[in-house]
mmCIF file of C-alpha atoms and ligand atoms in Angstrom:
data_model
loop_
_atom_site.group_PDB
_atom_site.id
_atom_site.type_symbol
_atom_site.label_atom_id
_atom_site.label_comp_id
_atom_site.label_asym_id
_atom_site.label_seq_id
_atom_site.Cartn_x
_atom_site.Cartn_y
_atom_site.Cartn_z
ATOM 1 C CA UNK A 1 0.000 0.000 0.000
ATOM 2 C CA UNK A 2 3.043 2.198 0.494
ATOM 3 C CA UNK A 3 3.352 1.768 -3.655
ATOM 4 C CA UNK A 4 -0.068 3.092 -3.710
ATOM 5 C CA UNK A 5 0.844 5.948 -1.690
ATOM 6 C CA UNK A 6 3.536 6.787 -4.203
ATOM 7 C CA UNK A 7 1.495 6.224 -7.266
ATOM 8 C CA UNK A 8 -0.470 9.179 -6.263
ATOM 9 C CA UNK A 9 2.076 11.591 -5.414
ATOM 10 C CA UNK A 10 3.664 11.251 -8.508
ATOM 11 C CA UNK A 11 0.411 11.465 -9.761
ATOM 12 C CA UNK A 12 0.026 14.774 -8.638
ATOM 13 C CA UNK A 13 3.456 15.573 -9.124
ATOM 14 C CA UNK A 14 3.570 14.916 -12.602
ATOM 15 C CA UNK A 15 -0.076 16.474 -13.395
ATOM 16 C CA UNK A 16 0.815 19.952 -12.335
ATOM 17 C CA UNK A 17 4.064 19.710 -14.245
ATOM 18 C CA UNK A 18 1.786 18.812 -17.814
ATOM 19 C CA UNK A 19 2.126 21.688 -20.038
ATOM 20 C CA UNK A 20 0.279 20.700 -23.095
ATOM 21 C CA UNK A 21 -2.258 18.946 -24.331
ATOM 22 C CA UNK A 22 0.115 15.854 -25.086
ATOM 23 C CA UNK A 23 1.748 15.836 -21.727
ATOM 24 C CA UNK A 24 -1.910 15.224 -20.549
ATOM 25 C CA UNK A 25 -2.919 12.464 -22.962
ATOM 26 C CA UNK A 26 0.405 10.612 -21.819
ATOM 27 C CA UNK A 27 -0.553 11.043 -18.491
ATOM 28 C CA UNK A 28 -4.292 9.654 -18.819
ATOM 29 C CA UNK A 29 -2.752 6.645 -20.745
ATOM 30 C CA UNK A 30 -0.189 6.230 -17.779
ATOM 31 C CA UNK A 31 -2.893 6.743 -15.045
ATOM 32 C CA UNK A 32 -5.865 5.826 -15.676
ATOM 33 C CA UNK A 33 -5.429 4.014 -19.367
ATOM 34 C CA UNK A 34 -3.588 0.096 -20.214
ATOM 35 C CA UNK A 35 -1.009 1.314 -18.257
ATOM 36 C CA UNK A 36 -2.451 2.506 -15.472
ATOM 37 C CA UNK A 37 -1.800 0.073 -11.954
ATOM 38 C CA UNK A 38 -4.802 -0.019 -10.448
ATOM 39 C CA UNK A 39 -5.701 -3.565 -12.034
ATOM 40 C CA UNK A 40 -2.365 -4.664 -10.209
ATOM 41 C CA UNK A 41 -3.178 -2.597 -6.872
ATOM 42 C CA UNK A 42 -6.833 -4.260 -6.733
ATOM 43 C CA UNK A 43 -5.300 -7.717 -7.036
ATOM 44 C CA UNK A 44 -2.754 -7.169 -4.015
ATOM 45 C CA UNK A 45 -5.972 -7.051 -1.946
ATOM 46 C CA UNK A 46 -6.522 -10.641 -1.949
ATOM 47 C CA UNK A 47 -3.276 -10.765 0.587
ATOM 48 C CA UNK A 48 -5.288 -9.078 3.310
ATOM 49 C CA UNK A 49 -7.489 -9.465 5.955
ATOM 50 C CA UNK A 50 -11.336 -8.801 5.294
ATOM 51 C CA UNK A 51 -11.053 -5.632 7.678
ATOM 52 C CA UNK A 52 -8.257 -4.217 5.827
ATOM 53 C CA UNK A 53 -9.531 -5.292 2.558
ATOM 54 C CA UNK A 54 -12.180 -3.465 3.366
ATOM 55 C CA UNK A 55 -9.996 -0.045 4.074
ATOM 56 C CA UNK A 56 -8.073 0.085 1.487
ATOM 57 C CA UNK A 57 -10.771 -1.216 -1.173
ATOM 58 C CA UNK A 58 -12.384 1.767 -0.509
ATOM 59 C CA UNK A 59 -9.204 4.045 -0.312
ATOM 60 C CA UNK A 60 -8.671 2.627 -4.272
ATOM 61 C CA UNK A 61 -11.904 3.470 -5.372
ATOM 62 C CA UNK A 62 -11.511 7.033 -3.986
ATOM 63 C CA UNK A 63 -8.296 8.153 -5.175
ATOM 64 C CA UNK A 64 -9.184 6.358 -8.818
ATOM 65 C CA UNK A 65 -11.955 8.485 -8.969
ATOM 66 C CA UNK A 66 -9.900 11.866 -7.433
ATOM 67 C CA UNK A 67 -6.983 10.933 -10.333
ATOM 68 C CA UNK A 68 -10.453 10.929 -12.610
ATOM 69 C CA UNK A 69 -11.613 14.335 -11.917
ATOM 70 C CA UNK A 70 -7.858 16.099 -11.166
ATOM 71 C CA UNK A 71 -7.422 14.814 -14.612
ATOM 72 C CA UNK A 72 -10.705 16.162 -16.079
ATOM 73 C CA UNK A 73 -10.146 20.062 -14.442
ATOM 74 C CA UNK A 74 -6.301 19.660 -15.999
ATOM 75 C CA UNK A 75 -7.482 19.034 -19.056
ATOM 76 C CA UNK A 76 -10.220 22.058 -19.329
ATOM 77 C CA UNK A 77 -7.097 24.459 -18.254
ATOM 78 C CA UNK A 78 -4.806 22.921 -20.960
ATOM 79 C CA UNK A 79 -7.511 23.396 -23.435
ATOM 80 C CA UNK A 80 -8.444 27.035 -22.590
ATOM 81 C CA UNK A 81 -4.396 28.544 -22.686
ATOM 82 C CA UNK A 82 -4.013 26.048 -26.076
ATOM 83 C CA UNK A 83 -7.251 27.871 -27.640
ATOM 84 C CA UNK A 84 -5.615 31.404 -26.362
ATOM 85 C CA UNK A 85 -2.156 30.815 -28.054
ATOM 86 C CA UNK A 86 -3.389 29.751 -31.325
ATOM 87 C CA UNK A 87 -5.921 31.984 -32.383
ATOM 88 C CA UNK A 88 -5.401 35.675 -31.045
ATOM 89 C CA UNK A 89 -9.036 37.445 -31.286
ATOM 90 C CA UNK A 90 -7.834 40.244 -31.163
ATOM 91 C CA UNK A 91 -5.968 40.783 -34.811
ATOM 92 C CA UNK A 92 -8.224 41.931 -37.793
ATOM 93 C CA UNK A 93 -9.480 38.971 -39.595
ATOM 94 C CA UNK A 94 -7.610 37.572 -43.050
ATOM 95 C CA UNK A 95 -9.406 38.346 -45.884
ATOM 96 C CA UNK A 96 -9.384 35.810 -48.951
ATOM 97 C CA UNK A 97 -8.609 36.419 -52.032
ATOM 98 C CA UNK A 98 -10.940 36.717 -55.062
ATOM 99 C CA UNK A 99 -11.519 37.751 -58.483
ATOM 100 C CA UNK A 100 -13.572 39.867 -59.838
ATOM 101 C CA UNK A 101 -15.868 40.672 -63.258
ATOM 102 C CA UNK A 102 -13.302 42.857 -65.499
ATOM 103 C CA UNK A 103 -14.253 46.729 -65.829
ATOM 104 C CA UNK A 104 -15.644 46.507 -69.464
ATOM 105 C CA UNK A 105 -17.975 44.006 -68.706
ATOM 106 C CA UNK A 106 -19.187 44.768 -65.151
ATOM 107 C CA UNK A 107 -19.981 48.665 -67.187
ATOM 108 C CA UNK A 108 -21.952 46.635 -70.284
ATOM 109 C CA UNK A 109 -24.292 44.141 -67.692
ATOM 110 C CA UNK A 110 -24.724 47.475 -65.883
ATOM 111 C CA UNK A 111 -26.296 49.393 -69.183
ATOM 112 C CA UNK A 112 -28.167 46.634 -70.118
ATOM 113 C CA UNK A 113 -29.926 46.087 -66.643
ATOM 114 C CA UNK A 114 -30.816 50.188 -66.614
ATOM 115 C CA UNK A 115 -32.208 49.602 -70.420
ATOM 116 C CA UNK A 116 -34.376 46.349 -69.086
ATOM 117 C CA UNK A 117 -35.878 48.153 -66.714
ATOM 118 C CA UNK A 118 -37.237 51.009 -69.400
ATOM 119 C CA UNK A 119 -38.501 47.638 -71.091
ATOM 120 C CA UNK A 120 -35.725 46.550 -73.489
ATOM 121 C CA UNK A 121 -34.928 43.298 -74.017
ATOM 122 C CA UNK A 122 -31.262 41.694 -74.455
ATOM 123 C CA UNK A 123 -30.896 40.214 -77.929
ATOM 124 C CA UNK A 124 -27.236 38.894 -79.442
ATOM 125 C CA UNK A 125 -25.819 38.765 -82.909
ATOM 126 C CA UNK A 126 -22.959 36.851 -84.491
ATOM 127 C CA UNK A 127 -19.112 38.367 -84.340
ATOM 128 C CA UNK A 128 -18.203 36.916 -87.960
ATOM 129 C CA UNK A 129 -20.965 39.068 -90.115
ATOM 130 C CA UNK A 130 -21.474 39.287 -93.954
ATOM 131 C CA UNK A 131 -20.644 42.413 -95.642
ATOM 132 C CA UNK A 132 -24.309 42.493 -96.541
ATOM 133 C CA UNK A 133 -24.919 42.826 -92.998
ATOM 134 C CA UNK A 134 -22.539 44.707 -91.159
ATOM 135 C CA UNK A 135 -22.614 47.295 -94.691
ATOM 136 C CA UNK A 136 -25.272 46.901 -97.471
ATOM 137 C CA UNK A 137 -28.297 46.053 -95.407
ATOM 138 C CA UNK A 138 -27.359 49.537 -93.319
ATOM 139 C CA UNK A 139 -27.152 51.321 -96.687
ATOM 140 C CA UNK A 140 -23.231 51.247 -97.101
ATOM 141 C CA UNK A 141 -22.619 49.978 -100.559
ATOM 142 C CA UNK A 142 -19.134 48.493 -101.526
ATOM 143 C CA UNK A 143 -17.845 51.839 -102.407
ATOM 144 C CA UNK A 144 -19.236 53.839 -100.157
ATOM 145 C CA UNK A 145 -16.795 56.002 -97.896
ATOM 146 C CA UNK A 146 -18.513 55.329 -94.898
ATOM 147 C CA UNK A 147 -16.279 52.508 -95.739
ATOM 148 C CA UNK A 148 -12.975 54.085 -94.859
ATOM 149 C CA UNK A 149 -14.070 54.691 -91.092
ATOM 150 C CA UNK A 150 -14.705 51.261 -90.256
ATOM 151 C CA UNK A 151 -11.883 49.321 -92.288
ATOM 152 C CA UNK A 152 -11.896 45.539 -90.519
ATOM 153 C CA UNK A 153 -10.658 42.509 -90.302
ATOM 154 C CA UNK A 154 -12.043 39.912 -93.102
ATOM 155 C CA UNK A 155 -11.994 36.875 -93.211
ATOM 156 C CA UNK A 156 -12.995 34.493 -96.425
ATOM 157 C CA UNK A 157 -14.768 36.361 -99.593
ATOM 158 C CA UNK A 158 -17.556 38.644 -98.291
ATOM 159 C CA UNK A 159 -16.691 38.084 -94.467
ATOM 160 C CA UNK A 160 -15.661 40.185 -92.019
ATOM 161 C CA UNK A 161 -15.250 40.692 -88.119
ATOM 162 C CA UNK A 162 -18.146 42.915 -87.139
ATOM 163 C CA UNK A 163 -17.309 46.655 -87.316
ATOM 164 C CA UNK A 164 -19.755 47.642 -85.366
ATOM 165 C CA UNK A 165 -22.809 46.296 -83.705
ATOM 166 C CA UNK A 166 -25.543 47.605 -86.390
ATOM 167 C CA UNK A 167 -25.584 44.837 -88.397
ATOM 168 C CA UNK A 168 -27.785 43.155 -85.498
ATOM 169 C CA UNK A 169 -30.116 45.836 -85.806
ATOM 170 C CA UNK A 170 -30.959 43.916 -89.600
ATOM 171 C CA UNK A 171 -30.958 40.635 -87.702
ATOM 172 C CA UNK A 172 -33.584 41.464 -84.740
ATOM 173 C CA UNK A 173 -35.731 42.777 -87.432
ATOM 174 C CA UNK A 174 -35.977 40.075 -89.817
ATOM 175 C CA UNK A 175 -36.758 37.986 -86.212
ATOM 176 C CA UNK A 176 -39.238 40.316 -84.415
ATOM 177 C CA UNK A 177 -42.351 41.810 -84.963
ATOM 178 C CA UNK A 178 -43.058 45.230 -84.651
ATOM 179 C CA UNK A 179 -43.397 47.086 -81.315
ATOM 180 C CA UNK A 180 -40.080 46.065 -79.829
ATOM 181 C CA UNK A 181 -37.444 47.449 -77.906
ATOM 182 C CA UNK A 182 -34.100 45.288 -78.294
ATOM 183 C CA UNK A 183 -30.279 45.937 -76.870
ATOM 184 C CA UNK A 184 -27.475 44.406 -78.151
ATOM 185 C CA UNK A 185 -24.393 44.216 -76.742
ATOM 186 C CA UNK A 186 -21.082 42.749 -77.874
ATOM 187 C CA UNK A 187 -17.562 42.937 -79.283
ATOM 188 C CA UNK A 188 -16.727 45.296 -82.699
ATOM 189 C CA UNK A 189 -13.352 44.812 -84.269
ATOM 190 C CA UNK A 190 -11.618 47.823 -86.276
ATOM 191 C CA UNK A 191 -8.381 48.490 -87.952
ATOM 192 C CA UNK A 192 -7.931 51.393 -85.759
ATOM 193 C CA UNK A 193 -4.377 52.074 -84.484
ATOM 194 C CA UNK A 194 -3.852 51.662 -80.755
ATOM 195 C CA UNK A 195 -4.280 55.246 -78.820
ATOM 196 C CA UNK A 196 -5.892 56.409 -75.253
ATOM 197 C CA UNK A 197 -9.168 56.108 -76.759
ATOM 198 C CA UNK A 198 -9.160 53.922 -79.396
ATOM 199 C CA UNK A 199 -8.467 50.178 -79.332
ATOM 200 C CA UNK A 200 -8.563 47.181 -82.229
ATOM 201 C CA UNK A 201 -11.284 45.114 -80.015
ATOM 202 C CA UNK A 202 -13.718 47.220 -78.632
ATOM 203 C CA UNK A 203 -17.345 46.633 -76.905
ATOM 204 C CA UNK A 204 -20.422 47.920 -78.225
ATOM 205 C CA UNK A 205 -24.724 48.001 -76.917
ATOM 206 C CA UNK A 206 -26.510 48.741 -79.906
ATOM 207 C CA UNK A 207 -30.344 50.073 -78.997
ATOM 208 C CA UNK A 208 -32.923 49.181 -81.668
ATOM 209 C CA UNK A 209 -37.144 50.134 -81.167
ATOM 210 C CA UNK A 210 -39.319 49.955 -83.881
ATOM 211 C CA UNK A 211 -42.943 50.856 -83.891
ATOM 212 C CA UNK A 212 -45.760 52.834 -85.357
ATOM 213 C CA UNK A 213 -45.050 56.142 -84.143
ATOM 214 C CA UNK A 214 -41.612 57.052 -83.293
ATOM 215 C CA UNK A 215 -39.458 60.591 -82.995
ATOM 216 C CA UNK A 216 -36.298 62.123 -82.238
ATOM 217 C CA UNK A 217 -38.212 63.094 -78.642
ATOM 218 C CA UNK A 218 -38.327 59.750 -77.755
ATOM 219 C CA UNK A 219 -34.713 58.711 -78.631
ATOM 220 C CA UNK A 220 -33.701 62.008 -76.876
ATOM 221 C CA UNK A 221 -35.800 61.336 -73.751
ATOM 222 C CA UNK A 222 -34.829 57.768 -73.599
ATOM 223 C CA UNK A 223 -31.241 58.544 -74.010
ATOM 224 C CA UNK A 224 -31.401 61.811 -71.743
ATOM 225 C CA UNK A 225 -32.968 58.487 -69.250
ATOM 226 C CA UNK A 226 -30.173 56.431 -69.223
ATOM 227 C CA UNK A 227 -27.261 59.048 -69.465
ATOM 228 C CA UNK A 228 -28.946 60.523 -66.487
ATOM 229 C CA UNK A 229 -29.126 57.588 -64.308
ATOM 230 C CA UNK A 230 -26.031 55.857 -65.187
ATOM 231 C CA UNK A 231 -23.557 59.025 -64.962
ATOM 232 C CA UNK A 232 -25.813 60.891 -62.098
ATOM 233 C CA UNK A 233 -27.470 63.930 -62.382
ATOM 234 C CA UNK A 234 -24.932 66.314 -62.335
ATOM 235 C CA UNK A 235 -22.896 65.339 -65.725
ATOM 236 C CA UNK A 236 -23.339 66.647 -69.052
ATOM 237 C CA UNK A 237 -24.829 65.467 -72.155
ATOM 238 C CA UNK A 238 -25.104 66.572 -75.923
ATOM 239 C CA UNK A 239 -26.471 65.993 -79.179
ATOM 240 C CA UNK A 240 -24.546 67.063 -82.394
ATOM 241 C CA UNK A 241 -25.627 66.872 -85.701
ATOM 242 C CA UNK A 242 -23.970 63.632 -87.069
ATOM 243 C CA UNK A 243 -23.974 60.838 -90.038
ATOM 244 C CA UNK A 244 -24.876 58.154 -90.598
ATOM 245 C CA UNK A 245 -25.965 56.203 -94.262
ATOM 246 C CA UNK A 246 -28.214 54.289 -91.668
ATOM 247 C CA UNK A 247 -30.451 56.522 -89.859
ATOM 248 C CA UNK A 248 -31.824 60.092 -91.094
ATOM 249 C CA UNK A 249 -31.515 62.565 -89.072
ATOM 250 C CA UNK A 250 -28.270 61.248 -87.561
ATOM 251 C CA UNK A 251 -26.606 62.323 -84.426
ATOM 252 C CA UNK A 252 -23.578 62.027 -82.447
ATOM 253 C CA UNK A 253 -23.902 62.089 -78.667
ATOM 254 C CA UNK A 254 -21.036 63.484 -75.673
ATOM 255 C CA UNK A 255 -20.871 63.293 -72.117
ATOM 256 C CA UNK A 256 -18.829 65.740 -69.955
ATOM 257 C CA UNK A 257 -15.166 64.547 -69.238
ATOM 258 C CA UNK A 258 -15.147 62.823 -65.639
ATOM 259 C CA UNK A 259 -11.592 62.858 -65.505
ATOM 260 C CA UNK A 260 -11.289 66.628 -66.005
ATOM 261 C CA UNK A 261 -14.437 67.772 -65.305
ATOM 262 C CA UNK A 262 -15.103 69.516 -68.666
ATOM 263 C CA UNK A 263 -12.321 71.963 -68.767
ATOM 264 C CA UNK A 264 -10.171 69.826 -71.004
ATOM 265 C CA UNK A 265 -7.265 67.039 -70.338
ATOM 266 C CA UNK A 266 -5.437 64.201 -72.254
ATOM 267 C CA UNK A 267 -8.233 61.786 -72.086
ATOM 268 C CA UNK A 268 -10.705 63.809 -73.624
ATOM 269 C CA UNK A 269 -8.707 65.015 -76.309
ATOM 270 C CA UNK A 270 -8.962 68.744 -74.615
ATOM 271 C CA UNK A 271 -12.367 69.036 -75.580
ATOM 272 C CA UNK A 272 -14.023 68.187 -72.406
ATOM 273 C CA UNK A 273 -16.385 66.187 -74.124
ATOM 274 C CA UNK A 274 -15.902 62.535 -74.682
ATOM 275 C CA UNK A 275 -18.273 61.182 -77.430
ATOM 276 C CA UNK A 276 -20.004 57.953 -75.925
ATOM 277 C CA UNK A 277 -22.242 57.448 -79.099
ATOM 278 C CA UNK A 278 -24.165 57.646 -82.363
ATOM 279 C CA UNK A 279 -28.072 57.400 -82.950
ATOM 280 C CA UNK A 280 -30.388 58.708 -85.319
ATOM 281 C CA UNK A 281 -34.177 57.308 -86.552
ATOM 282 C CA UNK A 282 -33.852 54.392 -88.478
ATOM 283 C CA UNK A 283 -33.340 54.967 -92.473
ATOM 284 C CA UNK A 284 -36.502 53.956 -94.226
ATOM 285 C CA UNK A 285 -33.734 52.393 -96.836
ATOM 286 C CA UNK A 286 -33.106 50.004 -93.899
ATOM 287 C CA UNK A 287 -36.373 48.844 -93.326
ATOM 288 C CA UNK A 288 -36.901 47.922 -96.663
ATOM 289 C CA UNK A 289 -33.249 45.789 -96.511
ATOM 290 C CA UNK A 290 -34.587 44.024 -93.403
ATOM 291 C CA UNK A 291 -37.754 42.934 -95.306
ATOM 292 C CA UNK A 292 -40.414 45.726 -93.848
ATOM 293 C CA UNK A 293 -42.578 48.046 -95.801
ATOM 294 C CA UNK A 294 -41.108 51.425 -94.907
ATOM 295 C CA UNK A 295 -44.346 53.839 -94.845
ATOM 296 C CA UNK A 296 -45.718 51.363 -91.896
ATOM 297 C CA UNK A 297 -42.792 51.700 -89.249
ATOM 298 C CA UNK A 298 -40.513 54.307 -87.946
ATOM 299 C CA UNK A 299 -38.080 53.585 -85.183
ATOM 300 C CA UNK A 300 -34.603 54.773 -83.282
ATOM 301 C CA UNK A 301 -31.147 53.422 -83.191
ATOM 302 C CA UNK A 302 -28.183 53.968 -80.987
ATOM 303 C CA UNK A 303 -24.913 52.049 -80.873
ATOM 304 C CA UNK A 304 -22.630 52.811 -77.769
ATOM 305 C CA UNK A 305 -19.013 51.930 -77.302
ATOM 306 C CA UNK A 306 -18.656 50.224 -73.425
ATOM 307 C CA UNK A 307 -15.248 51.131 -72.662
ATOM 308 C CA UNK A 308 -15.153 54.877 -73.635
ATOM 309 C CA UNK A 309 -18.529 54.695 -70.851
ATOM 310 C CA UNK A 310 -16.402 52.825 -68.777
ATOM 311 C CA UNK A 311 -13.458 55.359 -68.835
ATOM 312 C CA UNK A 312 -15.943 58.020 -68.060
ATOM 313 C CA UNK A 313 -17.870 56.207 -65.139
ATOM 314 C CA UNK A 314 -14.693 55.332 -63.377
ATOM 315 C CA UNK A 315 -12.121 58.160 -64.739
ATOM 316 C CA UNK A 316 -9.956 55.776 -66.479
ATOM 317 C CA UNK A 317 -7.407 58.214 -68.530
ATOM 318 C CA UNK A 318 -6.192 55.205 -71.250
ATOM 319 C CA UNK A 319 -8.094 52.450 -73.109
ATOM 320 C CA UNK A 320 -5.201 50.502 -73.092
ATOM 321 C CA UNK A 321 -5.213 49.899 -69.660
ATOM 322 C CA UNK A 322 -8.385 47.699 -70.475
ATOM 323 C CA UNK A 323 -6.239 45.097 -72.026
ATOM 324 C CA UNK A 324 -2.711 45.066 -70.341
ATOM 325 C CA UNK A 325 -4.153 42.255 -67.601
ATOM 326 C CA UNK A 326 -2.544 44.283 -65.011
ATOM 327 C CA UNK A 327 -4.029 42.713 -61.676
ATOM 328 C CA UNK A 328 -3.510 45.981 -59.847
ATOM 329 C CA UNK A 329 -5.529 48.095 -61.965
ATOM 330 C CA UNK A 330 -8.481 45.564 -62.270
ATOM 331 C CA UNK A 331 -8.835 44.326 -58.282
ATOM 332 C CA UNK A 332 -10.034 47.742 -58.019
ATOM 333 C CA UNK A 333 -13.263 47.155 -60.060
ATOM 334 C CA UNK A 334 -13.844 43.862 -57.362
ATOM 335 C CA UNK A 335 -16.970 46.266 -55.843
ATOM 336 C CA UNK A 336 -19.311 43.058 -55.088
HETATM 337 C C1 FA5 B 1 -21.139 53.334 -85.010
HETATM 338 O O1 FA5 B 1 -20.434 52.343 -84.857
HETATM 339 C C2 FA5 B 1 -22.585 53.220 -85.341
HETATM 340 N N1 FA5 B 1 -22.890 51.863 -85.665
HETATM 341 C C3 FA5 B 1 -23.395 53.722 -84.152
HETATM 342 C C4 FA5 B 1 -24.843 53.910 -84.475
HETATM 343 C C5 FA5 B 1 -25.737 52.915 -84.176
HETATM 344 C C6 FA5 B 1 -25.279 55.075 -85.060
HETATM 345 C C7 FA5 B 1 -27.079 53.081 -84.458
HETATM 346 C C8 FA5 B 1 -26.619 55.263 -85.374
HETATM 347 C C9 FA5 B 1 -27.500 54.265 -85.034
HETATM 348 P P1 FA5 B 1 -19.248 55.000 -84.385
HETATM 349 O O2 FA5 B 1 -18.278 54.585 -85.393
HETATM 350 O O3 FA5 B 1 -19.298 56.450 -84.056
HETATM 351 O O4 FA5 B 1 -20.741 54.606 -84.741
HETATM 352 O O5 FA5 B 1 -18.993 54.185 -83.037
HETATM 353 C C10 FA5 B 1 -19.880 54.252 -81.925
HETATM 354 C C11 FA5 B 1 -19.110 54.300 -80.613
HETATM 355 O O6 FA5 B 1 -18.231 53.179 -80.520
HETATM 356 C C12 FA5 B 1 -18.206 55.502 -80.491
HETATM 357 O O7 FA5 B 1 -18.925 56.613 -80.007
HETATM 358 C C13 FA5 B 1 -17.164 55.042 -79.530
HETATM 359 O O8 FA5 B 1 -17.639 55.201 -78.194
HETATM 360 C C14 FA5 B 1 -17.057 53.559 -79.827
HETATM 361 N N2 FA5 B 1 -15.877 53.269 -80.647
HETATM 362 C C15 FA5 B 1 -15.734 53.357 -81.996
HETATM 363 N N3 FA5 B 1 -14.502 52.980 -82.388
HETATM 364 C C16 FA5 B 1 -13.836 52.615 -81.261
HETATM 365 C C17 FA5 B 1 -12.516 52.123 -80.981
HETATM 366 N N4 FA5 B 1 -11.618 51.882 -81.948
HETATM 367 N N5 FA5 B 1 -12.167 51.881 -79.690
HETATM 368 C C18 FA5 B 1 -13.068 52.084 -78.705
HETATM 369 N N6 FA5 B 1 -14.323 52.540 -78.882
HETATM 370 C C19 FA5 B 1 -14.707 52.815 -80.159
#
């Protein structure tokens, strides 16, 4: 019983000394686990008289059952100070990484959501067109100059890479029946050199209504609509007289310079206006290319370009940043 004695001192001994978690599981194997002695302690009983049997039966039992519970208390203090060392609540929190929708087209979903809710809807058209479509059919004939502003890309005989987005203007037509309000966005391809606003690949929302009674007040209003809530109420717009062989009368459309406010800078050419698109009422020419009789239906066309938008939304001084994949520049744009 004198072993017993010991057991539990260094019981306690060793207990206070655990540090760690691991200290304690060695411990509970040691003391109260396989190895523990109590199996061998209980067994040494059979060498004693039934009185002291009965004393030091019971003194087992008890200080089993103490080692239990010292074990138990250890274990909740190892566990708080572990939880306090590893995880400091009191740092700011890490923040993962992740990417996010590039500039150009976060700007395009963002049109197109502001022209659904005046009651457009989205329609697409192909990126390889025919010349008959992305020219003829908008009243462009082979040697037009109109020509010479939008030199492309082609491909085989009488293909091209879309110059602009008109040509789906012919294709929603020949599909839909009159009223309708379409949008179409997508990518244009020019042979335009490389400057701060001009780029090769370029995006494009082209706006297309047709129906019985339509006038420049209602491309002007729906226009004045969009400009307004897209840019905010305190920037700029205006109409210019412009042309177009595909709408009559034609014009070209500016916003105010966000970068310089209107007084003139780099980006805007020192204008401060930066042109954002073209529009004009459909040419009754085009009707009759897309198949419709031309005294029933009158309609309006715009066509905008997304990144020169984009540049003015978010003050971006150089297309070309667009397209250089610079992580930097686009995290910014990660707004969701
Ligand atoms: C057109 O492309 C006409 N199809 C627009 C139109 C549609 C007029 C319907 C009437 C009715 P324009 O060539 O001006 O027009 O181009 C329209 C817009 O595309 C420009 O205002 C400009 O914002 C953008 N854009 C044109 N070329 C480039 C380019 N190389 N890089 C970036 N944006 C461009």
């Amino acid at each position: 019983m004198q072993e017993l004695e010991e057991y539990w001192e260094s019981f306690q001994e060793e207990i206070q000394k655990a540090s760690t978690l691991s200290d304690w599981n060695y411990l509970k194997g040691k003391y109260v686990g396989k190895k523990s002695r109590w199996g061998e302690f209980l067994a040494k009983l059979k060498e004693l008289s039934p009185e002291e049997k009965r004393v030091w039966g019971k003194k087992i039992n008890q200080l089993k059952k103490e080692m239990e519970e010292l074990l138990e208390e250890r274990y909740q203090e190892l566990l708080s100070t572990e939880e306090k060392s590893e995880v400091d609540i009191t740092l700011p929190g890490k923040k993962g990484w992740s990417g996010s929708f590039h500039p150009v087209l976060l700007t395009r979903d963002w049109i197109l959501t502001i022209f659904q809710s005046l009651g457009f809807r989205v329609e697409e058209g192909p990126e390889i067109e025919t010349e008959f479509y992305n020219f003829e059919a908008l009243n462009i004939p082979p040697d037009h100059p109109a020509r010479d502003d939008q030199d492309s890309f082609y491909l085989a005989p009488g293909y091209l890479l879309r110059t602009h987005t008109s040509p789906a203007q012919i294709r929603v037509m020949e599909k839909l029946k009159p009223p309708f309000k379409v949008v179409v966005p997508g990518k244009c391809y020019r042979r335009d050199a490389f400057d701060a606003t001009h780029s090769p690949m370029f995006h494009q929302i082209e706006g297309l209504v047709v129906a019985r009674d339509i006038s420049m007040g209602d491309l002007k209003g729906t226009l004045e609509t969009f400009v307004r809530r897209f840019f905010g109420e305190e920037r700029k717009i205006r109409f210019r007289p412009g042309y177009f062989p595909f709408t009559e009368p034609s014009a070209e459309v500016d916003v105010s310079c966000g970068v310089c406010g209107g007084k003139g800078c780099r980006s805007c050419g020192y204008s401060g206006w930066l042109e954002i698109l073209g529009a004009g009422l459909v040419h009754p020419q085009v009707f009759t290319h897309a198949g419709y009789d031309s005294q029933d239906v009158r309609g309006f066309a715009f066509g905008l370009g997304v990144e020169r938008i984009t540049m003015l939304k978010f003050g971006i001084k150089d297309i070309r940043w667009f397209w250089e994949n610079d992580v930097q520049f686009l995290e910014q744009f990660n707004i969701f």
